[in-house]
mmCIF file of C-alpha atoms and ligand atoms in Angstrom:
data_model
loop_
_atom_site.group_PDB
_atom_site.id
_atom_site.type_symbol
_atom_site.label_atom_id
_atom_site.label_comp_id
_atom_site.label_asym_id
_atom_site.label_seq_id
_atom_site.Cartn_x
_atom_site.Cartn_y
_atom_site.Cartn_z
ATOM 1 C CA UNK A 14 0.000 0.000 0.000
ATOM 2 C CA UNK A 15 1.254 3.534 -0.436
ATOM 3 C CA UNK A 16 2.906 5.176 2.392
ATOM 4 C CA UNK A 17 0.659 8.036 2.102
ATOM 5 C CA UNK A 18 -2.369 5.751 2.891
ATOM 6 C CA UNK A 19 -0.983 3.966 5.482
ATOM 7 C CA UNK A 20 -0.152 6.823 7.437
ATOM 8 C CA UNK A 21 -3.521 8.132 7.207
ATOM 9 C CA UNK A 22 -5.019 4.686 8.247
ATOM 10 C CA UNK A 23 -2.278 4.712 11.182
ATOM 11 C CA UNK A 24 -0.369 1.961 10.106
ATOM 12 C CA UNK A 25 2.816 1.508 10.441
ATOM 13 C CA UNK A 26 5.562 2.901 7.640
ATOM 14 C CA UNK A 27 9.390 3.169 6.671
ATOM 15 C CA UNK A 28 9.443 7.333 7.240
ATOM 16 C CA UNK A 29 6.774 9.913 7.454
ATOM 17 C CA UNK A 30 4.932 10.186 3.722
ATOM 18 C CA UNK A 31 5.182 14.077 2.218
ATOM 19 C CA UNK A 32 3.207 16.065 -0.079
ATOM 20 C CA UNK A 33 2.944 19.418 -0.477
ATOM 21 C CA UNK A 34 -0.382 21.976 -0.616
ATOM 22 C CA UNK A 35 -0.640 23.770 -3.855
ATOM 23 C CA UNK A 36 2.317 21.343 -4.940
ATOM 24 C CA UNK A 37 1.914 21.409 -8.969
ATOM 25 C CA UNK A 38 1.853 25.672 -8.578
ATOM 26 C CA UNK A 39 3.970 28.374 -9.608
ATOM 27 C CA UNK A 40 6.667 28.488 -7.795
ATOM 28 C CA UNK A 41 7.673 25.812 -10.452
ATOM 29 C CA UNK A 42 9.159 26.516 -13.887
ATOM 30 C CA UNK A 43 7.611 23.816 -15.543
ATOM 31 C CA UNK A 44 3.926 24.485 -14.415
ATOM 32 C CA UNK A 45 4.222 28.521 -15.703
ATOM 33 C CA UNK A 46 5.438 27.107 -18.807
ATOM 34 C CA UNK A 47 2.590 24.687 -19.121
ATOM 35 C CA UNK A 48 -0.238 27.826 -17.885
ATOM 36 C CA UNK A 49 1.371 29.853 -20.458
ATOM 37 C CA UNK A 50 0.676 26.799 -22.845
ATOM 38 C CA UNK A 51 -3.230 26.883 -21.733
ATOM 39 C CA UNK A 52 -3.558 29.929 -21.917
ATOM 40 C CA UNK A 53 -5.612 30.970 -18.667
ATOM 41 C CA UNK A 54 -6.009 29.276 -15.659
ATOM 42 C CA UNK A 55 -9.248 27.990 -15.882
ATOM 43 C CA UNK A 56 -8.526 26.713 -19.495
ATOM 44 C CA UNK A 57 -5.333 25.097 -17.997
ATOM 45 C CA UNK A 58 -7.470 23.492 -15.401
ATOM 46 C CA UNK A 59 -10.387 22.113 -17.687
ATOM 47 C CA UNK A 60 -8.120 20.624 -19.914
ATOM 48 C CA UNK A 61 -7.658 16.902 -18.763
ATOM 49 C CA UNK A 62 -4.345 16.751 -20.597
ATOM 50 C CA UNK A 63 -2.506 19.401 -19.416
ATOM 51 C CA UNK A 64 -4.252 19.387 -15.919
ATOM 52 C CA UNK A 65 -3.152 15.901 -15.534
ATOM 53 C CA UNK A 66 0.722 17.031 -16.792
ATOM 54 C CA UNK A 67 0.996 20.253 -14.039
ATOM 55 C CA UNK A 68 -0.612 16.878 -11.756
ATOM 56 C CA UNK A 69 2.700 15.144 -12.576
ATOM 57 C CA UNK A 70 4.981 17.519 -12.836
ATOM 58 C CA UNK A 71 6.313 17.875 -8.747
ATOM 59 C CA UNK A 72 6.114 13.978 -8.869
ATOM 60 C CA UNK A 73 8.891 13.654 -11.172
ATOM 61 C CA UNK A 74 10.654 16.753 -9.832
ATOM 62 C CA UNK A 75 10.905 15.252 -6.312
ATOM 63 C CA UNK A 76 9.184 12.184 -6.036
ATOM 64 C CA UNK A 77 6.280 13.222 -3.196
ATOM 65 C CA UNK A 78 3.888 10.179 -2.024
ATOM 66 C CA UNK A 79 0.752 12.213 -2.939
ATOM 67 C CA UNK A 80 -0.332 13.191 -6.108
ATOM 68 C CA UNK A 81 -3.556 16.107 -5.733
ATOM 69 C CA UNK A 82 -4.753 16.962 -8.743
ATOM 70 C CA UNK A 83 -4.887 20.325 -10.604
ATOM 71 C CA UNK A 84 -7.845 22.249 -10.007
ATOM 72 C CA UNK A 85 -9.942 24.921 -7.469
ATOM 73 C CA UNK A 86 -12.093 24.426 -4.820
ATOM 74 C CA UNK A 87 -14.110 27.050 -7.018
ATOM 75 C CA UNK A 88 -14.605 25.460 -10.136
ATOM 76 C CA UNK A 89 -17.031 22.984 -9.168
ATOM 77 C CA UNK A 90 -19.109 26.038 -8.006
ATOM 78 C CA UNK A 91 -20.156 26.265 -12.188
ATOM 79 C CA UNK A 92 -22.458 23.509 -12.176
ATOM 80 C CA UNK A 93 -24.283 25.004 -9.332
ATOM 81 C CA UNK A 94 -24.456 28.435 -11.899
ATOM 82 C CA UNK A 95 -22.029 30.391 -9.935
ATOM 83 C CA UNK A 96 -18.591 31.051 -12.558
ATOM 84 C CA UNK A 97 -15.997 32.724 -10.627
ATOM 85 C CA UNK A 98 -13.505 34.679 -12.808
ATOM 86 C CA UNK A 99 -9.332 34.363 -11.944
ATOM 87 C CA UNK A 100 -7.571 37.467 -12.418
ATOM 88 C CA UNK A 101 -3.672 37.562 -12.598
ATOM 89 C CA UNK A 102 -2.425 37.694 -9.149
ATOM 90 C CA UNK A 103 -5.593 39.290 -8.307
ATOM 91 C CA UNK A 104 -7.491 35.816 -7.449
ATOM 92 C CA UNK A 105 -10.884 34.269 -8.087
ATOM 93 C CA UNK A 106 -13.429 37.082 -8.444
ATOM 94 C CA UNK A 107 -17.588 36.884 -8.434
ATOM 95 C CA UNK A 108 -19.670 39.570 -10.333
ATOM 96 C CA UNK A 109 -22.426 39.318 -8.042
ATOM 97 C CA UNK A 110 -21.689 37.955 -4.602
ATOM 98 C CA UNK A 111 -24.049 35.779 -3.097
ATOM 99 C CA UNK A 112 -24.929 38.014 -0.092
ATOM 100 C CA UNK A 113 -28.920 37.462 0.797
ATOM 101 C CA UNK A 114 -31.431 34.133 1.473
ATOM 102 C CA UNK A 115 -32.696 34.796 -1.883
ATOM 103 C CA UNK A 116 -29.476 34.519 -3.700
ATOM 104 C CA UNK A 117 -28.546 30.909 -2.010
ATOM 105 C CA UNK A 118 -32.073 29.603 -3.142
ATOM 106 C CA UNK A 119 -31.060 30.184 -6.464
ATOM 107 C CA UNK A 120 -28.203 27.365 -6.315
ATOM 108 C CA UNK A 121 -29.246 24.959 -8.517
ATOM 109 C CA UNK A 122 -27.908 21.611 -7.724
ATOM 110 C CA UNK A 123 -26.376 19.945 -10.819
ATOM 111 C CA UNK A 124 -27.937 16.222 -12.106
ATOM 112 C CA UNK A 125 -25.450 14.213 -10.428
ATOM 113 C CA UNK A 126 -21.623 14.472 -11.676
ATOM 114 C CA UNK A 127 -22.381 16.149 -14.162
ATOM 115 C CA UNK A 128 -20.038 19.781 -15.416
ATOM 116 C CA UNK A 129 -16.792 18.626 -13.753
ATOM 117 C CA UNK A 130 -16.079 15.825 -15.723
ATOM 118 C CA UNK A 131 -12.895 17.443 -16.494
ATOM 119 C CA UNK A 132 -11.554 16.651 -13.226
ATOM 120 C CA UNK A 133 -12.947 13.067 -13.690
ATOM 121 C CA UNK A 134 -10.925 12.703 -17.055
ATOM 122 C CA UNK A 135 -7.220 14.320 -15.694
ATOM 123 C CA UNK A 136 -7.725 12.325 -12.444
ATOM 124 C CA UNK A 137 -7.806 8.586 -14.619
ATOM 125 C CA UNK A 138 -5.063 10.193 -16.386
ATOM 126 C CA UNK A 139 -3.050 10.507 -13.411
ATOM 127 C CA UNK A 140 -3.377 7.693 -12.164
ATOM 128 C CA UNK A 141 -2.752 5.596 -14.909
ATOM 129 C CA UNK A 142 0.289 7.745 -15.631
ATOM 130 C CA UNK A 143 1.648 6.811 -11.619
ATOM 131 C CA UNK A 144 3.634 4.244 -9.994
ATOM 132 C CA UNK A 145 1.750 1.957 -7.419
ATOM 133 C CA UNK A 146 3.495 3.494 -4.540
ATOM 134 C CA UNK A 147 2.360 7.311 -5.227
ATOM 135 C CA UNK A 148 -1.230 7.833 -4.180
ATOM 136 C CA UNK A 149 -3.940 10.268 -5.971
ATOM 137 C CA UNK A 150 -5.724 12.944 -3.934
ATOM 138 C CA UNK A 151 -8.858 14.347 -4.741
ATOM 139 C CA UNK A 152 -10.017 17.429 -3.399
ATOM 140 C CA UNK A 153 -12.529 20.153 -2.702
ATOM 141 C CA UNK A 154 -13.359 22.909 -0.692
ATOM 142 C CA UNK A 155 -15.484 22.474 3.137
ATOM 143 C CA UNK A 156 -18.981 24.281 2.761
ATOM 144 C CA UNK A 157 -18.207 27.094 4.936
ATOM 145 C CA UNK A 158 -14.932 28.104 3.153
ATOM 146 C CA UNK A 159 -17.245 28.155 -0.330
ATOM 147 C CA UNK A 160 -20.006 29.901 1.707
ATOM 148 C CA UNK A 161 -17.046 32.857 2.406
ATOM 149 C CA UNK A 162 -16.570 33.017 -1.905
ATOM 150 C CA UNK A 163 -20.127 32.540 -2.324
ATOM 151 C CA UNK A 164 -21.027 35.728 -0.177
ATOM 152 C CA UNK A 165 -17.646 37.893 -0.471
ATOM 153 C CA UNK A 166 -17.120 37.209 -3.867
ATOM 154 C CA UNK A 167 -13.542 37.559 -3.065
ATOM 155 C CA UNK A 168 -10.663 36.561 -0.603
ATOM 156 C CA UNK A 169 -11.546 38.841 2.074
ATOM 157 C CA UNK A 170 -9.363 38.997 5.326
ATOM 158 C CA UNK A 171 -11.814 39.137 8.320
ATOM 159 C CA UNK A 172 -15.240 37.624 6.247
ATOM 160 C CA UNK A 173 -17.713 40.381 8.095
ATOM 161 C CA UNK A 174 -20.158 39.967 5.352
ATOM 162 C CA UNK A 175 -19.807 36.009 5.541
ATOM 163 C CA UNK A 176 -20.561 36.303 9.384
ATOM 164 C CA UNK A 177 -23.083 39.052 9.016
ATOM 165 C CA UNK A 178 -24.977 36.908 6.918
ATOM 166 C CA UNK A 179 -24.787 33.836 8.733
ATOM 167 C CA UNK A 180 -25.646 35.829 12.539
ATOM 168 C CA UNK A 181 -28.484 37.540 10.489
ATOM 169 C CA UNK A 182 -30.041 34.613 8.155
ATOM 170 C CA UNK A 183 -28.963 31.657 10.496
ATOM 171 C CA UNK A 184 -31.785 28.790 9.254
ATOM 172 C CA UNK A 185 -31.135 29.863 5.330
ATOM 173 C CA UNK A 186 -27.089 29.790 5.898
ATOM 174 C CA UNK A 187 -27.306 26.395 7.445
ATOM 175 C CA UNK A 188 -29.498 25.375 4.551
ATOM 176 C CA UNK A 189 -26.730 26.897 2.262
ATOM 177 C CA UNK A 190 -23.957 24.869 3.740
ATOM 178 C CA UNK A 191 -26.075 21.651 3.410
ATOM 179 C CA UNK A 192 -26.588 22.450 -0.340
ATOM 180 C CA UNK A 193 -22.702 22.871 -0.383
ATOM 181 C CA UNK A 194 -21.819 19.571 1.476
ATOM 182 C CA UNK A 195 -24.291 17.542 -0.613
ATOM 183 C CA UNK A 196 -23.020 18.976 -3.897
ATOM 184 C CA UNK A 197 -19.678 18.188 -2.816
ATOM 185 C CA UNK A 198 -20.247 15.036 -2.079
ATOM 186 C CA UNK A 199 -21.009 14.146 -5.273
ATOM 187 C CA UNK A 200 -18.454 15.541 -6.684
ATOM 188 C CA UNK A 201 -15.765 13.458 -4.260
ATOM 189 C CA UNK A 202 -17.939 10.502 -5.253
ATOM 190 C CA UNK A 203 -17.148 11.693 -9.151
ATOM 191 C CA UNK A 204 -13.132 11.739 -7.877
ATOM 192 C CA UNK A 205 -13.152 8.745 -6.008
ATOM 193 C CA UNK A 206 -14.825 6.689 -8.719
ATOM 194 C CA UNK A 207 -12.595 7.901 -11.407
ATOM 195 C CA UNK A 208 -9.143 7.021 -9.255
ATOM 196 C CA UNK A 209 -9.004 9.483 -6.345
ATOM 197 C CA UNK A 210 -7.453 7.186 -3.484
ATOM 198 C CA UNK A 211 -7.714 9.754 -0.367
ATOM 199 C CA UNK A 212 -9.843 12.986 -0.376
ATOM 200 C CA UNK A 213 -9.232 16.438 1.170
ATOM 201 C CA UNK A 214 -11.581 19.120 2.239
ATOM 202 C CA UNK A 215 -10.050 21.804 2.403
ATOM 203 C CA UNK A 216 -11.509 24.190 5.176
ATOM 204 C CA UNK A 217 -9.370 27.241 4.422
ATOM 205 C CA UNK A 218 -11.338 29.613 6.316
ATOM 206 C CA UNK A 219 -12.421 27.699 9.287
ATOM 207 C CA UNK A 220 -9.933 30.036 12.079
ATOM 208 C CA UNK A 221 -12.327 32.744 11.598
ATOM 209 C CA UNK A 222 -14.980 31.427 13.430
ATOM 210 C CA UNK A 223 -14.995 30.319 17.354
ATOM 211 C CA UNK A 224 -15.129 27.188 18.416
ATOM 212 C CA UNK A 225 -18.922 27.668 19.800
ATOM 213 C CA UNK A 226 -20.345 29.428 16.393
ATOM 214 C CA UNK A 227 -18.007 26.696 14.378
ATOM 215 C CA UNK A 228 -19.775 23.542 16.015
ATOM 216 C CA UNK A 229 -23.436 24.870 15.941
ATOM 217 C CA UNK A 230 -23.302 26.452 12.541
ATOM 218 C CA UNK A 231 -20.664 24.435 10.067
ATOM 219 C CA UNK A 232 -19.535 20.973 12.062
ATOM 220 C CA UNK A 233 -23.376 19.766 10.894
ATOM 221 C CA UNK A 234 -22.996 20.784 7.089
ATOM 222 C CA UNK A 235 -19.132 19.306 7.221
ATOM 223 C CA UNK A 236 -20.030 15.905 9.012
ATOM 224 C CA UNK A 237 -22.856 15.946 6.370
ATOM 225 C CA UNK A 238 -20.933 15.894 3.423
ATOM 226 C CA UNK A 239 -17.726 13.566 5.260
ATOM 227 C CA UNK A 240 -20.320 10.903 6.019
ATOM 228 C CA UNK A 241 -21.224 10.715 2.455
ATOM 229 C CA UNK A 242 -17.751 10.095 1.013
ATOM 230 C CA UNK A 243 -17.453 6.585 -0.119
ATOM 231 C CA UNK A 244 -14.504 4.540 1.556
ATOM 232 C CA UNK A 245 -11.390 6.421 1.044
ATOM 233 C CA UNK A 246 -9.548 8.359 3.942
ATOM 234 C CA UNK A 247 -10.961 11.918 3.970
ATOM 235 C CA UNK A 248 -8.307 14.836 5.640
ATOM 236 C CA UNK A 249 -9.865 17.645 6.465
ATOM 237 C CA UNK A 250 -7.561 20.981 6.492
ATOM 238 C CA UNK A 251 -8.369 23.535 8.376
ATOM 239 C CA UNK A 252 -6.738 27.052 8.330
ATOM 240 C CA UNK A 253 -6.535 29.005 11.774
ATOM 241 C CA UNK A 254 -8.170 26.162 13.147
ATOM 242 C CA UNK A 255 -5.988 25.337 16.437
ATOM 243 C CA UNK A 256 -8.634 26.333 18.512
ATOM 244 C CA UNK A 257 -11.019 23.779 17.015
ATOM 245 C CA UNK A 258 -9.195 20.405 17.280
ATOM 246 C CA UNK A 259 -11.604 19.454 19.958
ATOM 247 C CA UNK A 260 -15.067 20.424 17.684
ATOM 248 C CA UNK A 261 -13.550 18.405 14.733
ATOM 249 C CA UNK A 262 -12.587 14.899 16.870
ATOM 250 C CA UNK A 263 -16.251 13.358 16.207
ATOM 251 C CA UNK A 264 -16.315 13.861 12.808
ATOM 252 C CA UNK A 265 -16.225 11.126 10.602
ATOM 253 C CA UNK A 266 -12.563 11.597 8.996
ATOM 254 C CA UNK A 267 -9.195 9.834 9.309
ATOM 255 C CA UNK A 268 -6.860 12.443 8.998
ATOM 256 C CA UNK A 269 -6.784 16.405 10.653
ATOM 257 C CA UNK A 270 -4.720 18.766 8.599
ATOM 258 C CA UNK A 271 -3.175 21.537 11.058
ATOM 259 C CA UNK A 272 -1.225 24.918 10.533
ATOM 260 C CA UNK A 273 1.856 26.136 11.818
ATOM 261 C CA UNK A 274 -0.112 27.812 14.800
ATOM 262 C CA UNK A 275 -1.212 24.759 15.881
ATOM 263 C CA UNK A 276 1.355 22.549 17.206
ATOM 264 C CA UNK A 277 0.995 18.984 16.095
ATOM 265 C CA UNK A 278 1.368 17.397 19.554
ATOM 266 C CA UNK A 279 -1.983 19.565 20.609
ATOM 267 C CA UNK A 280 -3.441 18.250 17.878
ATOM 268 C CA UNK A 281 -2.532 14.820 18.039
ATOM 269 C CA UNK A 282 -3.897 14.936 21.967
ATOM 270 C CA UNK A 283 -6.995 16.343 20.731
ATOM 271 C CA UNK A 284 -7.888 14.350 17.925
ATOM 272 C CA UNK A 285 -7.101 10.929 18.890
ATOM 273 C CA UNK A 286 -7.482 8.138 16.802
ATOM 274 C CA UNK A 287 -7.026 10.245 13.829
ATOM 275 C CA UNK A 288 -3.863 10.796 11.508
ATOM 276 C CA UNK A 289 -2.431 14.560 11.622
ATOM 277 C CA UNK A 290 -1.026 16.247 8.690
ATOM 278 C CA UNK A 291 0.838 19.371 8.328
ATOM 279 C CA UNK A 292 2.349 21.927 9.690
ATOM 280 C CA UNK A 293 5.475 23.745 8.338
ATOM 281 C CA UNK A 294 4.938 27.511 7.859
ATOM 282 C CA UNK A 295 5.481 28.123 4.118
ATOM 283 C CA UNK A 296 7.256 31.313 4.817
ATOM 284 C CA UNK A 297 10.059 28.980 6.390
ATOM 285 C CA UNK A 298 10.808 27.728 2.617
ATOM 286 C CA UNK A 299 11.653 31.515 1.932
ATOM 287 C CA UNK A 300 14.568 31.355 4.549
ATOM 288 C CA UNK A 301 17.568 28.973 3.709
ATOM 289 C CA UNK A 302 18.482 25.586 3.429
ATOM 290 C CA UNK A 303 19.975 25.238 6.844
ATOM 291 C CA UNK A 304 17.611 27.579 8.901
ATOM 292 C CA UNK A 305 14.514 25.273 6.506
ATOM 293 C CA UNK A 306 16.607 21.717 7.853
ATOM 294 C CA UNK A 307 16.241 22.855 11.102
ATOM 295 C CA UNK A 308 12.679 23.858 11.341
ATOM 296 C CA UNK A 309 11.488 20.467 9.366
ATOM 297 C CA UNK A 310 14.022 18.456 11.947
ATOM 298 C CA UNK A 311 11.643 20.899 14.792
ATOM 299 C CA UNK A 312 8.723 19.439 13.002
ATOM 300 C CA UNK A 313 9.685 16.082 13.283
ATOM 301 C CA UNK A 314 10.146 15.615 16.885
ATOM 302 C CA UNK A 315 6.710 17.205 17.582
ATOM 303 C CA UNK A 316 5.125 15.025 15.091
ATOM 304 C CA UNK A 317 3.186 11.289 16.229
ATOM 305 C CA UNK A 318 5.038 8.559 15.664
ATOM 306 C CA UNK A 319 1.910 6.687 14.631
ATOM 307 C CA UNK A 320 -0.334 8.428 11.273
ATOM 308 C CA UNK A 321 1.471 11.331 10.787
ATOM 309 C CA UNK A 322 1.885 12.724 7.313
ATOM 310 C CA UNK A 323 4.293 15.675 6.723
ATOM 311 C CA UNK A 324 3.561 19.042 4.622
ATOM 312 C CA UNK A 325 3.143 22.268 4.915
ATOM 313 C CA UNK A 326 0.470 24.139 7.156
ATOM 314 C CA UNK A 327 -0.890 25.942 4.190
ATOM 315 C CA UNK A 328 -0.075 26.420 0.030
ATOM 316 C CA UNK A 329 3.489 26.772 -0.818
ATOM 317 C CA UNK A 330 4.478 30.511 -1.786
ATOM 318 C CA UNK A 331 5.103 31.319 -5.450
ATOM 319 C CA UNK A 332 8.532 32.785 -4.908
ATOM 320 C CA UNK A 333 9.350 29.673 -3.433
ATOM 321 C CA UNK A 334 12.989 28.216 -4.190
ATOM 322 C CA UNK A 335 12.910 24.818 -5.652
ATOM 323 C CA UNK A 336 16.330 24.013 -3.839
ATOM 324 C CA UNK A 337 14.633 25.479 -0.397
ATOM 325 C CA UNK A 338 12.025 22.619 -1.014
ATOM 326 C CA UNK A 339 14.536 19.905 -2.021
ATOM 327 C CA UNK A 340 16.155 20.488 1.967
ATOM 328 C CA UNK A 341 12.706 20.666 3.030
ATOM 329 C CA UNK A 342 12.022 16.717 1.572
ATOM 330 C CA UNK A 343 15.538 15.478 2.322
ATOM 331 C CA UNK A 344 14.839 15.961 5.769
ATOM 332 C CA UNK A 345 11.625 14.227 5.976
ATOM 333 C CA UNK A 346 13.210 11.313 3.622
ATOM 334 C CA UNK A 347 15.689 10.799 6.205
ATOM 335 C CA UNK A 348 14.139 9.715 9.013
ATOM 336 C CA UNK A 349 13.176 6.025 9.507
HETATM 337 O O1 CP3 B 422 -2.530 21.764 -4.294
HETATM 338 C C1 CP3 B 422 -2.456 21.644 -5.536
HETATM 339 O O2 CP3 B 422 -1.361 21.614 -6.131
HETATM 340 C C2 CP3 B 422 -3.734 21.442 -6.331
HETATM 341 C C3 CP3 B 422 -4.302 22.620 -6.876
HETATM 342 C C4 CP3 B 422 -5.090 23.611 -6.047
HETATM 343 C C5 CP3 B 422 -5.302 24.948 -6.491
HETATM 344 N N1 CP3 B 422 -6.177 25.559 -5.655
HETATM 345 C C6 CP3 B 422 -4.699 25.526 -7.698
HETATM 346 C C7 CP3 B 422 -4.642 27.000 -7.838
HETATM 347 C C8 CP3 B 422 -5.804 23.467 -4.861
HETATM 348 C C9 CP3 B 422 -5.874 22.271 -3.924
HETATM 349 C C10 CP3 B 422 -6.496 24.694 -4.626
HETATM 350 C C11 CP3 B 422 -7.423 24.896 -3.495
HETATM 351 C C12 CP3 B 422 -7.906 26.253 -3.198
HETATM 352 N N2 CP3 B 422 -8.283 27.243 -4.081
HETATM 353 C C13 CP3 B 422 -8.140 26.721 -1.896
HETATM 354 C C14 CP3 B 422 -7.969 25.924 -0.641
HETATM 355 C C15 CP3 B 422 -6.539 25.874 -0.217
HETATM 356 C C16 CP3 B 422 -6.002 27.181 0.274
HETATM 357 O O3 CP3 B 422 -5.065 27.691 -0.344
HETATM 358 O O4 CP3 B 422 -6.504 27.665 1.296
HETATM 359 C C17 CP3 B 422 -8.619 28.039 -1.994
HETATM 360 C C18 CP3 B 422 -9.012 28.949 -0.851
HETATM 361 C C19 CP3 B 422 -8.725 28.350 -3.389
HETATM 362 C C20 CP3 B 422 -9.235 29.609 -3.994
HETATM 363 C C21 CP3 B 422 -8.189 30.270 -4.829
HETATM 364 N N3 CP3 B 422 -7.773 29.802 -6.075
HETATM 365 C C22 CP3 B 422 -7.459 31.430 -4.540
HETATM 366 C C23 CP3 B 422 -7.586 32.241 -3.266
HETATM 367 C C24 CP3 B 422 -6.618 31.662 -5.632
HETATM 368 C C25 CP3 B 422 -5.714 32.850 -5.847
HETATM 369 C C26 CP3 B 422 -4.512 32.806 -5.007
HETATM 370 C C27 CP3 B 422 -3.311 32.501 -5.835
HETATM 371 O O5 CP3 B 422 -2.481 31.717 -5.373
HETATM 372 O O6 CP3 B 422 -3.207 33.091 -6.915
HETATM 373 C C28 CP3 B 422 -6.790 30.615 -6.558
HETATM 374 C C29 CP3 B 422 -6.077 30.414 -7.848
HETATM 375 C C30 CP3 B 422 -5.232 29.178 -7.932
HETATM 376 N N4 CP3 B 422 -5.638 27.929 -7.572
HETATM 377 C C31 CP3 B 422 -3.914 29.084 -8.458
HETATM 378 C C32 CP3 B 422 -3.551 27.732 -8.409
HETATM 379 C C33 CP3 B 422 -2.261 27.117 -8.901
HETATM 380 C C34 CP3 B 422 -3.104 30.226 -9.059
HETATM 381 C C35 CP3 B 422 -3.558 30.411 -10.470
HETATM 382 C C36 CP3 B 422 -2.440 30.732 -11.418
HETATM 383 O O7 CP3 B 422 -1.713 29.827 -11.880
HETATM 384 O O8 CP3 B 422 -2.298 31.927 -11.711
#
């Protein structure tokens, strides 16, 4: 079995598995030379071939145990009739944000699996293109993190309109997230069926709630769409989220995917019976080789010795060296 999977089933392995978030991305010469190929982003990510190449691409440059595949948490949105545009360096962008009851009504929920059979396509590509040993992630975003897109229309810093919504509307947001989870659902179904092997949700946005307003309001919608993902391990990231360990133990997930602010033996304490994955701070592969050796080697020793997977505790910069991540994975590859 890959390494990757066994951590996140807590088996036993030779050395902690590594991947990286936002791995195929463009800190990497070969993936702007492939988006300059596509054209846009969105083209680059609806084209099976060359979604399933920028896939590859950081496999064969350093030989990670998890392959995620190219796309956004966004563009599964487009079924639902909500097309987000991606600006250069500006991010995704919504002409009309999603802001009142009425608005989320107006979701329609796609026949099943069907407008992201893209991702279907570049995900049997993939795997077919992969040794054994190398798992395939699938992916998508947690309900409230789209809810935050949905009604900012935007990356926004402190999500006041998300919250104002939800404190003002909260029935219809709750009813919102559960339209979210479901869709999503299918859409991991649609993954998993076409070669996904583990599944992420990635809960980007969860730090900006507390822990009291996170458990009444998104742990339902979240547990709702976890429970319906067929037989794979399912990680669940969660951005900011040290302060929620606790609220997250029930759900129905194998792995916990922490950032740098939460350390991993808090999490590991909190969340037992579950793998942990994370939690380098991305800005460390900015520094140098030795001062990046040291932090991973830091890392390490705080890690569980049983289902722990190593990565970062968030995307990996653009301006990124590719040598800074090389120390980064010799590290990790170096301890039995
Ligand atoms: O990890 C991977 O290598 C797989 C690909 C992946 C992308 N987005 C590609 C991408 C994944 C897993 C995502 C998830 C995603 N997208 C999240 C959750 C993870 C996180 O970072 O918190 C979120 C919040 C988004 C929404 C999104 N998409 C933003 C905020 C942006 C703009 C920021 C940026 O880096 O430019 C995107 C665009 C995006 N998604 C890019 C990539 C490679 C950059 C597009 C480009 O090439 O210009």
């Amino acid at each position: 079995m890959p390494r990757l999977l066994s951590a996140l089933r807590r088996q036993p392995v030779d050395r902690p598995p590594v991947w990286i978030m936002r791995q195929a991305g463009r800190f990497l010469p070969e993936y702007r030379a492939t988006r300059e190929q596509a054209g846009s982003f969105v083209e680059l990510c609806r084209s099976p071939r060359l979604a399933a190449e920028v896939t590859l691409q950081p496999i064969r440059r350093f030989g990670l145990d998890g392959a995620i595949i190219f796309s956004d948490i966004l563009l599964p949105l487009a079924p639902l009739g909500v097309h987000f545009e991606f600006t250069d360096g500006g991010g995704p962008h919504l002409a009309q944000p999603l802001d009142d009851p009425r608005s989320w009504q107006r979701l329609s929920p796609p026949p099943a699996w069907a407008g992201t059979e893209f991702v279907a396509e570049a995900l049997g590509l993939v795997r077919s293109s992969l040794p054994e040993e190398v798992a395939v992630i699938g992916f998508c975003g947690a309900p409230w993190t789209l809810a935050c897109y949905l009604v900012e229309g935007r990356t926004s810093r402190d999500h006041a309109a998300t919250k104002a919504a939800l404190y003002a509307h909260p029935a219809e947001f709750r009813a919102l997230l559960d339209a979210l989870a479901d869709a999503m659902a299918a859409y991991l179904g649609q993954q998993v069926a076409a070669g996904a092997q583990a599944v992420q949700v990635f809960d980007s946005w969860a730090g900006t709630l507390s822990a009291a307003d996170y458990r009444r309001h998104v742990v339902p919608a979240l547990a709702r769409l976890l429970n319906a993902v067929p037989t794979v391990p399912r990680i669940v990231y969660v951005g900011g989220g040290g302060h929620l360990t606790p609220v997250l133990a029930p759900l129905a997930c194998e792995a916990v995917s922490v950032d740098w602010r939460c350390p991993l033996a808090v999490a590991a304490a909190s969340l037992p019976g579950k793998a942990i994955q994370g939690n380098l701070d991305p800005a460390v592969l900015l520094s140098s080789p030795g001062a990046i050796r040291s932090a991973t080697a830091a890392m390490l020793d705080a890690a569980p010795t049983v289902g722990y997977v190593a990565n970062l505790g968030h995307g990996i910069l653009p301006a990124t060296p590719v040598e800074n991540v090389e120390a980064f994975l010799d590290v990790i590859r170096g301890r039995t």
